[in-house]
PDB file of C-alpha atoms and ligand atoms in Angstrom:
ATOM      1  CA  ARG A   1      11.436  18.839   3.236  1.00  0.00           C
ATOM      2  CA  GLU A   2      14.499  20.659   4.593  1.00  0.00           C
ATOM      3  CA  GLY A   3      16.357  17.371   4.837  1.00  0.00           C
ATOM      4  CA  LEU A   4      16.256  16.965   1.075  1.00  0.00           C
ATOM      5  CA  ARG A   5      17.428  20.481   0.320  1.00  0.00           C
ATOM      6  CA  ARG A   6      20.656  19.468  -1.379  1.00  0.00           C
ATOM      7  CA  SER A   7      18.983  16.977  -3.712  1.00  0.00           C
ATOM      8  CA  ARG A   8      16.170  19.382  -4.487  1.00  0.00           C
ATOM      9  CA  GLU A   9      18.526  22.232  -5.287  1.00  0.00           C
ATOM     10  CA  GLN A  10      20.513  20.099  -7.666  1.00  0.00           C
ATOM     11  CA  ILE A  11      17.537  18.589  -9.507  1.00  0.00           C
ATOM     12  CA  SER A  12      15.479  21.768  -9.625  1.00  0.00           C
ATOM     13  CA  ALA A  13      18.358  23.944 -10.759  1.00  0.00           C
ATOM     14  CA  SER A  14      19.281  21.471 -13.498  1.00  0.00           C
ATOM     15  CA  VAL A  15      15.722  21.133 -14.806  1.00  0.00           C
ATOM     16  CA  GLU A  16      15.220  24.888 -14.669  1.00  0.00           C
ATOM     17  CA  GLN A  17      18.358  25.479 -16.673  1.00  0.00           C
ATOM     18  CA  LEU A  18      17.366  22.753 -19.102  1.00  0.00           C
ATOM     19  CA  VAL A  19      14.003  24.261 -20.026  1.00  0.00           C
ATOM     20  CA  LEU A  20      15.113  27.887 -19.874  1.00  0.00           C
ATOM     21  CA  GLY A  21      14.246  29.626 -23.150  1.00  0.00           C
ATOM     22  CA  LYS A  22      13.193  26.334 -24.798  1.00  0.00           C
ATOM     23  CA  LYS A  23      10.008  26.338 -26.875  1.00  0.00           C
ATOM     24  CA  VAL A  24       9.656  22.635 -27.681  1.00  0.00           C
ATOM     25  CA  ILE A  25      10.511  19.308 -26.125  1.00  0.00           C
ATOM     26  CA  ASP A  26      12.842  17.707 -28.651  1.00  0.00           C
ATOM     27  CA  ASP A  27      15.062  14.631 -28.489  1.00  0.00           C
ATOM     28  CA  GLU A  28      18.061  16.641 -27.359  1.00  0.00           C
ATOM     29  CA  LEU A  29      16.156  18.082 -24.437  1.00  0.00           C
ATOM     30  CA  LEU A  30      14.936  14.614 -23.467  1.00  0.00           C
ATOM     31  CA  GLU A  31      18.487  13.291 -23.581  1.00  0.00           C
ATOM     32  CA  ASP A  32      19.639  16.084 -21.300  1.00  0.00           C
ATOM     33  CA  LEU A  33      16.788  15.338 -18.939  1.00  0.00           C
ATOM     34  CA  GLU A  34      17.868  11.705 -18.802  1.00  0.00           C
ATOM     35  CA  ALA A  35      21.374  12.797 -17.824  1.00  0.00           C
ATOM     36  CA  ILE A  36      19.970  14.929 -14.993  1.00  0.00           C
ATOM     37  CA  LEU A  37      18.005  11.997 -13.587  1.00  0.00           C
ATOM     38  CA  LEU A  38      21.046   9.717 -13.731  1.00  0.00           C
ATOM     39  CA  GLN A  39      23.128  12.387 -12.050  1.00  0.00           C
ATOM     40  CA  ALA A  40      20.607  12.565  -9.217  1.00  0.00           C
ATOM     41  CA  ASP A  41      21.307   8.844  -8.711  1.00  0.00           C
ATOM     42  CA  MET A  42      17.903   7.603  -9.802  1.00  0.00           C
ATOM     43  CA  GLY A  43      19.658   4.668 -11.422  1.00  0.00           C
ATOM     44  CA  VAL A  44      19.182   3.162 -14.864  1.00  0.00           C
ATOM     45  CA  ALA A  45      15.849   1.401 -14.295  1.00  0.00           C
ATOM     46  CA  ALA A  46      14.001   4.277 -12.619  1.00  0.00           C
ATOM     47  CA  THR A  47      15.444   6.758 -15.106  1.00  0.00           C
ATOM     48  CA  ARG A  48      14.303   4.608 -18.025  1.00  0.00           C
ATOM     49  CA  ASP A  49      10.876   4.281 -16.452  1.00  0.00           C
ATOM     50  CA  ILE A  50      10.490   8.042 -15.955  1.00  0.00           C
ATOM     51  CA  MET A  51      11.826   8.789 -19.455  1.00  0.00           C
ATOM     52  CA  ASP A  52       9.431   6.250 -21.028  1.00  0.00           C
ATOM     53  CA  ARG A  53       6.455   7.876 -19.330  1.00  0.00           C
ATOM     54  CA  VAL A  54       7.548  11.389 -20.250  1.00  0.00           C
ATOM     55  CA  THR A  55       8.461  10.468 -23.842  1.00  0.00           C
ATOM     56  CA  GLN A  56       5.123   8.724 -24.405  1.00  0.00           C
ATOM     57  CA  ARG A  57       3.269  11.813 -23.313  1.00  0.00           C
ATOM     58  CA  VAL A  58       5.400  13.965 -25.617  1.00  0.00           C
ATOM     59  CA  ARG A  59       4.765  11.618 -28.581  1.00  0.00           C
ATOM     60  CA  ARG A  60       1.027  11.674 -27.891  1.00  0.00           C
ATOM     61  CA  ASN A  61       1.167  15.472 -27.877  1.00  0.00           C
ATOM     62  CA  GLU A  62      -0.090  15.548 -24.304  1.00  0.00           C
ATOM     63  CA  LEU A  63       3.097  17.229 -23.223  1.00  0.00           C
ATOM     64  CA  LYS A  64       4.386  20.082 -25.366  1.00  0.00           C
ATOM     65  CA  ASP A  65       5.558  22.899 -23.143  1.00  0.00           C
ATOM     66  CA  PRO A  66       9.038  22.426 -21.644  1.00  0.00           C
ATOM     67  CA  ALA A  67       7.783  24.305 -18.588  1.00  0.00           C
ATOM     68  CA  ALA A  68       5.426  21.389 -17.899  1.00  0.00           C
ATOM     69  CA  LEU A  69       8.294  18.891 -17.736  1.00  0.00           C
ATOM     70  CA  ARG A  70       8.805  19.322 -14.023  1.00  0.00           C
ATOM     71  CA  ALA A  71       5.213  18.323 -13.298  1.00  0.00           C
ATOM     72  CA  ALA A  72       5.588  15.331 -15.623  1.00  0.00           C
ATOM     73  CA  ILE A  73       8.702  14.166 -13.770  1.00  0.00           C
ATOM     74  CA  ARG A  74       6.937  14.566 -10.449  1.00  0.00           C
ATOM     75  CA  GLN A  75       4.022  12.447 -11.635  1.00  0.00           C
ATOM     76  CA  ALA A  76       6.297   9.730 -13.014  1.00  0.00           C
ATOM     77  CA  LEU A  77       8.261   9.641  -9.745  1.00  0.00           C
ATOM     78  CA  LEU A  78       5.072   9.463  -7.755  1.00  0.00           C
ATOM     79  CA  ASP A  79       3.914   6.481  -9.829  1.00  0.00           C
ATOM     80  CA  ILE A  80       7.169   4.676  -8.986  1.00  0.00           C
ATOM     81  CA  LEU A  81       7.232   5.557  -5.286  1.00  0.00           C
ATOM     82  CA  GLN A  82       3.563   5.294  -4.331  1.00  0.00           C
ATOM     83  CA  PRO A  83       3.463   1.478  -4.207  1.00  0.00           C
ATOM     84  CA  ARG A  84       6.513   1.462  -1.905  1.00  0.00           C
ATOM     85  CA  ALA A  85       4.992   3.739   0.732  1.00  0.00           C
ATOM     86  CA  GLN A  86       3.625   1.184   3.167  1.00  0.00           C
ATOM     87  CA  PRO A  87       3.742   2.460   6.733  1.00  0.00           C
ATOM     88  CA  TRP A  88       4.245  -0.012   9.546  1.00  0.00           C
ATOM     89  CA  THR A  89       3.571   0.369  13.241  1.00  0.00           C
ATOM     90  CA  PRO A  90       3.971  -2.165  16.041  1.00  0.00           C
ATOM     91  CA  ALA A  91       0.982  -4.138  17.321  1.00  0.00           C
ATOM     92  CA  LYS A  92      -0.029  -3.850  20.944  1.00  0.00           C
ATOM     93  CA  GLY A  93       0.351  -6.864  23.199  1.00  0.00           C
ATOM     94  CA  GLN A  94       1.887  -9.294  20.721  1.00  0.00           C
ATOM     95  CA  THR A  95       5.637  -9.075  21.393  1.00  0.00           C
ATOM     96  CA  GLN A  96       6.899  -8.787  17.857  1.00  0.00           C
ATOM     97  CA  VAL A  97      10.530  -8.639  16.812  1.00  0.00           C
ATOM     98  CA  LEU A  98      11.848  -6.117  14.319  1.00  0.00           C
ATOM     99  CA  MET A  99      15.293  -7.201  13.191  1.00  0.00           C
ATOM    100  CA  MET A 100      17.447  -4.407  11.778  1.00  0.00           C
ATOM    101  CA  VAL A 101      20.220  -5.297   9.341  1.00  0.00           C
ATOM    102  CA  GLY A 102      22.728  -3.303   7.336  1.00  0.00           C
ATOM    103  CA  ILE A 103      26.407  -2.671   6.912  1.00  0.00           C
ATOM    104  CA  ASN A 104      28.414  -0.747   9.498  1.00  0.00           C
ATOM    105  CA  GLY A 105      28.020   2.982   9.286  1.00  0.00           C
ATOM    106  CA  ALA A 106      24.711   2.872   7.409  1.00  0.00           C
ATOM    107  CA  GLY A 107      22.939   4.371  10.426  1.00  0.00           C
ATOM    108  CA  LYS A 108      21.431   1.223  11.914  1.00  0.00           C
ATOM    109  CA  THR A 109      21.951   2.036  15.580  1.00  0.00           C
ATOM    110  CA  THR A 110      20.813   5.625  15.143  1.00  0.00           C
ATOM    111  CA  THR A 111      17.680   4.501  13.292  1.00  0.00           C
ATOM    112  CA  ILE A 112      16.923   2.004  16.065  1.00  0.00           C
ATOM    113  CA  GLY A 113      17.195   4.813  18.623  1.00  0.00           C
ATOM    114  CA  LYS A 114      14.923   7.069  16.587  1.00  0.00           C
ATOM    115  CA  LEU A 115      12.346   4.318  16.082  1.00  0.00           C
ATOM    116  CA  ALA A 116      12.370   3.458  19.779  1.00  0.00           C
ATOM    117  CA  ALA A 117      11.781   7.113  20.678  1.00  0.00           C
ATOM    118  CA  ARG A 118       8.955   7.478  18.152  1.00  0.00           C
ATOM    119  CA  TRP A 119       7.103   4.332  19.105  1.00  0.00           C
ATOM    120  CA  LYS A 120       7.605   4.851  22.810  1.00  0.00           C
ATOM    121  CA  ALA A 121       6.059   8.295  22.444  1.00  0.00           C
ATOM    122  CA  GLU A 122       3.141   6.652  20.623  1.00  0.00           C
ATOM    123  CA  GLY A 123       2.540   4.446  23.652  1.00  0.00           C
ATOM    124  CA  TYR A 124       4.188   1.162  22.660  1.00  0.00           C
ATOM    125  CA  SER A 125       6.499  -0.664  25.031  1.00  0.00           C
ATOM    126  CA  ILE A 126       9.868  -1.258  23.417  1.00  0.00           C
ATOM    127  CA  LEU A 127      12.940  -3.321  24.284  1.00  0.00           C
ATOM    128  CA  LEU A 128      16.253  -3.101  22.462  1.00  0.00           C
ATOM    129  CA  GLY A 129      18.441  -6.142  21.793  1.00  0.00           C
ATOM    130  CA  ALA A 130      22.159  -5.455  21.389  1.00  0.00           C
ATOM    131  CA  GLY A 131      22.881  -8.052  18.727  1.00  0.00           C
ATOM    132  CA  ASP A 132      25.852  -6.267  17.163  1.00  0.00           C
ATOM    133  CA  THR A 133      28.222  -8.090  19.469  1.00  0.00           C
ATOM    134  CA  PHE A 134      31.117  -7.818  17.063  1.00  0.00           C
ATOM    135  CA  ARG A 135      31.913  -4.220  18.026  1.00  0.00           C
ATOM    136  CA  ALA A 136      32.120  -3.157  21.674  1.00  0.00           C
ATOM    137  CA  ALA A 137      31.266   0.387  20.587  1.00  0.00           C
ATOM    138  CA  ALA A 138      28.013  -0.810  19.031  1.00  0.00           C
ATOM    139  CA  VAL A 139      26.791  -2.279  22.335  1.00  0.00           C
ATOM    140  CA  GLU A 140      27.704   0.946  24.144  1.00  0.00           C
ATOM    141  CA  GLN A 141      26.037   3.062  21.488  1.00  0.00           C
ATOM    142  CA  LEU A 142      22.798   1.083  21.663  1.00  0.00           C
ATOM    143  CA  THR A 143      22.841   1.119  25.452  1.00  0.00           C
ATOM    144  CA  GLY A 144      23.307   4.883  25.239  1.00  0.00           C
ATOM    145  CA  TRP A 145      20.218   5.204  23.072  1.00  0.00           C
ATOM    146  CA  ALA A 146      18.250   2.985  25.466  1.00  0.00           C
ATOM    147  CA  GLU A 147      19.151   5.297  28.359  1.00  0.00           C
ATOM    148  CA  ARG A 148      18.352   8.390  26.376  1.00  0.00           C
ATOM    149  CA  VAL A 149      14.994   7.127  25.164  1.00  0.00           C
ATOM    150  CA  GLN A 150      14.376   5.306  28.458  1.00  0.00           C
ATOM    151  CA  VAL A 151      13.616   1.853  27.175  1.00  0.00           C
ATOM    152  CA  PRO A 152      15.109  -1.403  28.470  1.00  0.00           C
ATOM    153  CA  VAL A 153      18.003  -3.036  26.651  1.00  0.00           C
ATOM    154  CA  ILE A 154      19.331  -6.579  26.727  1.00  0.00           C
ATOM    155  CA  ALA A 155      23.067  -6.729  26.113  1.00  0.00           C
ATOM    156  CA  GLN A 156      26.062  -8.926  26.838  1.00  0.00           C
ATOM    157  CA  GLY A 157      29.742  -8.219  26.509  1.00  0.00           C
ATOM    158  CA  ALA A 158      31.405  -7.794  23.136  1.00  0.00           C
ATOM    159  CA  GLY A 159      32.174 -11.125  21.520  1.00  0.00           C
ATOM    160  CA  ALA A 160      29.010 -12.767  22.856  1.00  0.00           C
ATOM    161  CA  ASP A 161      26.910 -14.787  20.439  1.00  0.00           C
ATOM    162  CA  SER A 162      24.539 -12.441  18.633  1.00  0.00           C
ATOM    163  CA  ALA A 163      21.787 -15.027  18.208  1.00  0.00           C
ATOM    164  CA  SER A 164      21.911 -15.913  21.892  1.00  0.00           C
ATOM    165  CA  VAL A 165      21.694 -12.244  22.997  1.00  0.00           C
ATOM    166  CA  LEU A 166      18.681 -11.683  20.756  1.00  0.00           C
ATOM    167  CA  TYR A 167      17.075 -14.958  21.861  1.00  0.00           C
ATOM    168  CA  ASP A 168      17.351 -13.707  25.448  1.00  0.00           C
ATOM    169  CA  ALA A 169      16.023 -10.280  24.474  1.00  0.00           C
ATOM    170  CA  TYR A 170      12.968 -11.835  22.841  1.00  0.00           C
ATOM    171  CA  ALA A 171      12.372 -14.180  25.794  1.00  0.00           C
ATOM    172  CA  ALA A 172      12.632 -11.278  28.243  1.00  0.00           C
ATOM    173  CA  ALA A 173      10.221  -9.182  26.159  1.00  0.00           C
ATOM    174  CA  ARG A 174       7.689 -12.030  25.992  1.00  0.00           C
ATOM    175  CA  ALA A 175       7.931 -12.553  29.742  1.00  0.00           C
ATOM    176  CA  ARG A 176       7.371  -8.838  30.361  1.00  0.00           C
ATOM    177  CA  GLY A 177       4.602  -8.463  27.780  1.00  0.00           C
ATOM    178  CA  ILE A 178       6.551  -5.887  25.775  1.00  0.00           C
ATOM    179  CA  ASP A 179       5.088  -4.900  22.406  1.00  0.00           C
ATOM    180  CA  LEU A 180       8.222  -4.800  20.304  1.00  0.00           C
ATOM    181  CA  VAL A 181      11.841  -5.899  20.396  1.00  0.00           C
ATOM    182  CA  ILE A 182      14.078  -3.909  18.082  1.00  0.00           C
ATOM    183  CA  ALA A 183      17.062  -6.132  17.406  1.00  0.00           C
ATOM    184  CA  ASP A 184      20.399  -4.656  16.395  1.00  0.00           C
ATOM    185  CA  THR A 185      22.653  -6.982  14.408  1.00  0.00           C
ATOM    186  CA  ALA A 186      26.230  -7.004  13.183  1.00  0.00           C
ATOM    187  CA  GLY A 187      27.162  -5.162  10.014  1.00  0.00           C
ATOM    188  CA  ARG A 188      30.831  -5.786   9.504  1.00  0.00           C
ATOM    189  CA  LEU A 189      31.824  -5.723   5.865  1.00  0.00           C
ATOM    190  CA  HIS A 190      35.009  -7.672   5.513  1.00  0.00           C
ATOM    191  CA  THR A 191      33.405 -11.063   5.941  1.00  0.00           C
ATOM    192  CA  GLN A 192      30.182 -10.683   3.990  1.00  0.00           C
ATOM    193  CA  GLY A 193      29.476 -14.412   3.694  1.00  0.00           C
ATOM    194  CA  HIS A 194      29.978 -14.919   7.401  1.00  0.00           C
ATOM    195  CA  LEU A 195      27.722 -11.947   8.163  1.00  0.00           C
ATOM    196  CA  MET A 196      24.850 -13.392   6.144  1.00  0.00           C
ATOM    197  CA  GLU A 197      25.279 -16.760   7.888  1.00  0.00           C
ATOM    198  CA  GLU A 198      25.122 -15.018  11.258  1.00  0.00           C
ATOM    199  CA  LEU A 199      21.948 -13.141  10.301  1.00  0.00           C
ATOM    200  CA  LYS A 200      20.339 -16.376   9.124  1.00  0.00           C
ATOM    201  CA  LYS A 201      21.254 -17.973  12.442  1.00  0.00           C
ATOM    202  CA  VAL A 202      19.628 -15.095  14.353  1.00  0.00           C
ATOM    203  CA  LYS A 203      16.445 -15.691  12.333  1.00  0.00           C
ATOM    204  CA  ARG A 204      16.483 -19.436  13.004  1.00  0.00           C
ATOM    205  CA  VAL A 205      17.050 -18.993  16.713  1.00  0.00           C
ATOM    206  CA  LEU A 206      14.301 -16.377  17.114  1.00  0.00           C
ATOM    207  CA  ALA A 207      11.873 -18.648  15.250  1.00  0.00           C
ATOM    208  CA  LYS A 208      12.362 -21.310  17.935  1.00  0.00           C
ATOM    209  CA  GLN A 209      10.265 -19.201  20.300  1.00  0.00           C
ATOM    210  CA  ASP A 210       7.646 -18.343  17.689  1.00  0.00           C
ATOM    211  CA  PRO A 211       7.687 -19.476  14.055  1.00  0.00           C
ATOM    212  CA  GLY A 212       6.485 -15.971  13.124  1.00  0.00           C
ATOM    213  CA  ALA A 213       9.615 -14.307  14.508  1.00  0.00           C
ATOM    214  CA  PRO A 214      11.337 -12.138  13.451  1.00  0.00           C
ATOM    215  CA  HIS A 215       8.147 -10.440  12.328  1.00  0.00           C
ATOM    216  CA  GLN A 216       9.916  -7.738  10.359  1.00  0.00           C
ATOM    217  CA  ILE A 217      13.413  -7.515   8.883  1.00  0.00           C
ATOM    218  CA  TRP A 218      14.449  -4.052   7.725  1.00  0.00           C
ATOM    219  CA  LEU A 219      17.576  -3.078   5.870  1.00  0.00           C
ATOM    220  CA  VAL A 220      19.149   0.275   6.737  1.00  0.00           C
ATOM    221  CA  LEU A 221      20.802   1.938   3.746  1.00  0.00           C
ATOM    222  CA  ASP A 222      22.980   5.039   3.569  1.00  0.00           C
ATOM    223  CA  ALA A 223      21.647   7.218   0.709  1.00  0.00           C
ATOM    224  CA  GLY A 224      25.184   8.444   0.129  1.00  0.00           C
ATOM    225  CA  THR A 225      26.327   5.020  -1.081  1.00  0.00           C
ATOM    226  CA  GLY A 226      24.494   5.677  -4.358  1.00  0.00           C
ATOM    227  CA  GLN A 227      23.944   2.800  -6.746  1.00  0.00           C
ATOM    228  CA  ASN A 228      25.927   0.532  -4.414  1.00  0.00           C
ATOM    229  CA  ALA A 229      22.777   0.520  -2.334  1.00  0.00           C
ATOM    230  CA  LEU A 230      21.031  -1.632  -4.948  1.00  0.00           C
ATOM    231  CA  GLN A 231      23.614  -4.370  -4.540  1.00  0.00           C
ATOM    232  CA  GLN A 232      23.107  -4.272  -0.773  1.00  0.00           C
ATOM    233  CA  VAL A 233      19.331  -4.565  -1.107  1.00  0.00           C
ATOM    234  CA  ARG A 234      19.663  -7.608  -3.345  1.00  0.00           C
ATOM    235  CA  GLN A 235      22.299  -9.306  -1.169  1.00  0.00           C
ATOM    236  CA  PHE A 236      20.463  -8.873   2.113  1.00  0.00           C
ATOM    237  CA  HIS A 237      17.102  -9.732   0.595  1.00  0.00           C
ATOM    238  CA  GLU A 238      18.478 -12.930  -0.877  1.00  0.00           C
ATOM    239  CA  ALA A 239      20.070 -13.905   2.434  1.00  0.00           C
ATOM    240  CA  VAL A 240      17.349 -13.089   4.970  1.00  0.00           C
ATOM    241  CA  GLY A 241      14.204 -11.966   3.132  1.00  0.00           C
ATOM    242  CA  LEU A 242      13.604  -8.283   3.838  1.00  0.00           C
ATOM    243  CA  THR A 243      10.204  -6.837   4.719  1.00  0.00           C
ATOM    244  CA  GLY A 244      11.243  -3.192   4.626  1.00  0.00           C
ATOM    245  CA  ILE A 245      13.916  -0.627   3.937  1.00  0.00           C
ATOM    246  CA  CYS A 246      15.029   2.506   5.783  1.00  0.00           C
ATOM    247  CA  ILE A 247      17.139   5.028   3.873  1.00  0.00           C
ATOM    248  CA  THR A 248      19.301   7.309   6.002  1.00  0.00           C
ATOM    249  CA  LYS A 249      21.390  10.446   5.533  1.00  0.00           C
ATOM    250  CA  LEU A 250      19.203  11.975   2.843  1.00  0.00           C
ATOM    251  CA  ASP A 251      20.104  15.321   4.398  1.00  0.00           C
ATOM    252  CA  GLY A 252      23.772  14.943   3.615  1.00  0.00           C
ATOM    253  CA  THR A 253      23.566  14.124  -0.075  1.00  0.00           C
ATOM    254  CA  ALA A 254      22.449  15.564  -3.411  1.00  0.00           C
ATOM    255  CA  LYS A 255      21.760  11.981  -4.481  1.00  0.00           C
ATOM    256  CA  GLY A 256      18.258  11.624  -3.049  1.00  0.00           C
ATOM    257  CA  GLY A 257      17.188  10.047  -6.327  1.00  0.00           C
ATOM    258  CA  VAL A 258      18.604   6.791  -4.973  1.00  0.00           C
ATOM    259  CA  VAL A 259      15.256   6.290  -3.248  1.00  0.00           C
ATOM    260  CA  ALA A 260      13.659   5.913  -6.696  1.00  0.00           C
ATOM    261  CA  ALA A 261      16.425   3.522  -7.721  1.00  0.00           C
ATOM    262  CA  VAL A 262      15.776   1.371  -4.640  1.00  0.00           C
ATOM    263  CA  ALA A 263      12.012   1.520  -5.216  1.00  0.00           C
ATOM    264  CA  LYS A 264      12.541   0.258  -8.740  1.00  0.00           C
ATOM    265  CA  ALA A 265      15.106  -2.420  -7.870  1.00  0.00           C
ATOM    266  CA  LEU A 266      12.850  -4.600  -5.712  1.00  0.00           C
ATOM    267  CA  PRO A 267       9.195  -4.288  -4.681  1.00  0.00           C
ATOM    268  CA  LEU A 268      10.002  -3.805  -0.988  1.00  0.00           C
ATOM    269  CA  PRO A 269       8.261  -1.283   1.272  1.00  0.00           C
ATOM    270  CA  ILE A 270      10.304   1.796   2.111  1.00  0.00           C
ATOM    271  CA  ARG A 271       9.374   2.322   5.750  1.00  0.00           C
ATOM    272  CA  PHE A 272      11.299   5.351   7.013  1.00  0.00           C
ATOM    273  CA  ILE A 273      13.807   7.913   5.814  1.00  0.00           C
ATOM    274  CA  GLY A 274      16.516   9.560   7.903  1.00  0.00           C
ATOM    275  CA  VAL A 275      17.103  13.259   7.421  1.00  0.00           C
ATOM    276  CA  GLY A 276      19.531  14.096  10.208  1.00  0.00           C
ATOM    277  CA  GLU A 277      21.354  12.835  13.271  1.00  0.00           C
ATOM    278  CA  GLY A 278      18.772  13.997  15.812  1.00  0.00           C
ATOM    279  CA  VAL A 279      16.219  11.734  17.422  1.00  0.00           C
ATOM    280  CA  GLU A 280      13.376  13.509  15.611  1.00  0.00           C
ATOM    281  CA  ASP A 281      15.034  13.285  12.180  1.00  0.00           C
ATOM    282  CA  LEU A 282      13.202  10.187  11.005  1.00  0.00           C
ATOM    283  CA  ARG A 283      10.122  10.341   8.783  1.00  0.00           C
ATOM    284  CA  PRO A 284       7.658   7.628   7.819  1.00  0.00           C
ATOM    285  CA  PHE A 285       8.105   7.364   4.065  1.00  0.00           C
ATOM    286  CA  SER A 286       5.436   9.239   2.136  1.00  0.00           C
ATOM    287  CA  ALA A 287       5.657   9.279  -1.658  1.00  0.00           C
ATOM    288  CA  GLU A 288       3.918  12.663  -1.944  1.00  0.00           C
ATOM    289  CA  ALA A 289       6.023  14.352   0.722  1.00  0.00           C
ATOM    290  CA  PHE A 290       9.173  12.885  -0.770  1.00  0.00           C
ATOM    291  CA  VAL A 291       8.402  13.985  -4.324  1.00  0.00           C
ATOM    292  CA  ASP A 292       7.409  17.439  -3.039  1.00  0.00           C
ATOM    293  CA  ALA A 293      10.738  17.708  -1.280  1.00  0.00           C
ATOM    294  CA  LEU A 294      12.789  16.328  -4.157  1.00  0.00           C
ATOM    295  CA  VAL A 295      11.340  18.126  -7.171  1.00  0.00           C
ATOM    296  CA  ALA A 296      10.012  21.510  -6.165  1.00  0.00           C
TER     297      ALA A 296
HETATM  298  P1  GDP B 301      25.610   1.812  12.231  1.00  0.00           P
HETATM  299  O1  GDP B 301      27.055   1.455  12.190  1.00  0.00           O
HETATM  300  O2  GDP B 301      24.892   1.339  11.013  1.00  0.00           O
HETATM  301  O3  GDP B 301      24.931   1.444  13.485  1.00  0.00           O
HETATM  302  O4  GDP B 301      25.571   3.413  12.073  1.00  0.00           O
HETATM  303  P2  GDP B 301      25.324   4.540  13.160  1.00  0.00           P
HETATM  304  O5  GDP B 301      23.923   4.510  13.629  1.00  0.00           O
HETATM  305  O6  GDP B 301      26.389   4.477  14.183  1.00  0.00           O
HETATM  306  O7  GDP B 301      25.482   5.834  12.259  1.00  0.00           O
HETATM  307  C1  GDP B 301      26.690   6.194  11.637  1.00  0.00           C
HETATM  308  C2  GDP B 301      26.758   7.710  11.575  1.00  0.00           C
HETATM  309  O8  GDP B 301      25.746   8.209  10.711  1.00  0.00           O
HETATM  310  C3  GDP B 301      26.540   8.383  12.919  1.00  0.00           C
HETATM  311  O9  GDP B 301      27.432   9.469  13.032  1.00  0.00           O
HETATM  312  C4  GDP B 301      25.100   8.884  12.834  1.00  0.00           C
HETATM  313  O10 GDP B 301      24.865  10.024  13.628  1.00  0.00           O
HETATM  314  C5  GDP B 301      24.989   9.201  11.366  1.00  0.00           C
HETATM  315  N1  GDP B 301      23.600   9.153  10.865  1.00  0.00           N
HETATM  316  C6  GDP B 301      22.683   8.168  10.973  1.00  0.00           C
HETATM  317  N2  GDP B 301      21.534   8.478  10.340  1.00  0.00           N
HETATM  318  C7  GDP B 301      21.710   9.727   9.817  1.00  0.00           C
HETATM  319  C8  GDP B 301      20.896  10.621   9.038  1.00  0.00           C
HETATM  320  O11 GDP B 301      19.747  10.352   8.661  1.00  0.00           O
HETATM  321  N3  GDP B 301      21.472  11.816   8.681  1.00  0.00           N
HETATM  322  C9  GDP B 301      22.745  12.150   9.039  1.00  0.00           C
HETATM  323  N4  GDP B 301      23.219  13.340   8.653  1.00  0.00           N
HETATM  324  N5  GDP B 301      23.523  11.331   9.768  1.00  0.00           N
HETATM  325  C10 GDP B 301      23.030  10.143  10.156  1.00  0.00           C
END
């Protein structure tokens, strides 16, 4: 809840000001409400969806008091987010691979570290694969997390072939009977086409050991990138077929509404949200908790 303070303050203050002293919900008030939702980065589709629901209830005379608007927004948001809240946990004794993708700086490595800590604490055995071989710093950073969380890591020097590092990581995990490999991947921006080809290659190579691998592919998104995030979801999903999304840095932005925009853009599960840099600042995505934190 604290992590979303900035978004909550902005939305709540705006809605409060909007309804202050108002006796009826008229078209002007609805237009102003629409502007508030767009400003919170809910995006066009989610905003339209929420406004349609609210407007219908106003037209049917179910919603008359401006003071009840906040509850109506909460309900509409909940309807959008609920289907996206699909928790995922590793399976014991199956050696699955969770491939993490996303552009540099989105919070991929940090999220991997947080996930490893969480699942290790829950009793799963975890191995990290340092597949972001493009940046030397990325390998060091992941190795640092592995030491901190005390899980094994498979890494090679910078410049090594990402697919081959992750192939080795998966093979090692299978040999050791480890529950889950969390695979880091490259996220450099300047050669987008090349990046997608590399990610596809990683998928192909992992599938040689088991056609079911990688078992999960999650995109890590920085909430602060706003509506740009939607483009990233579509691009990565088209290239590799995502099975989940993690949205980071919700603590640092007043644009928490982007979660609704992402939920509306594609029917993909939102797995976790990041609300800080610390190892404990990762929450399984819950629609209720999120709406509670966003619209108080
Ligand atoms: P990568 O390039 O995608 O691997 O990104 P990193 O994991 O290196 O993260 C980039 C920066 O974002 C680092 O300084 C992280 O500490 C920070 N970061 C990651 N997740 C969060 C989050 O949920 N909240 C905040 N405030 N910072 C985060």
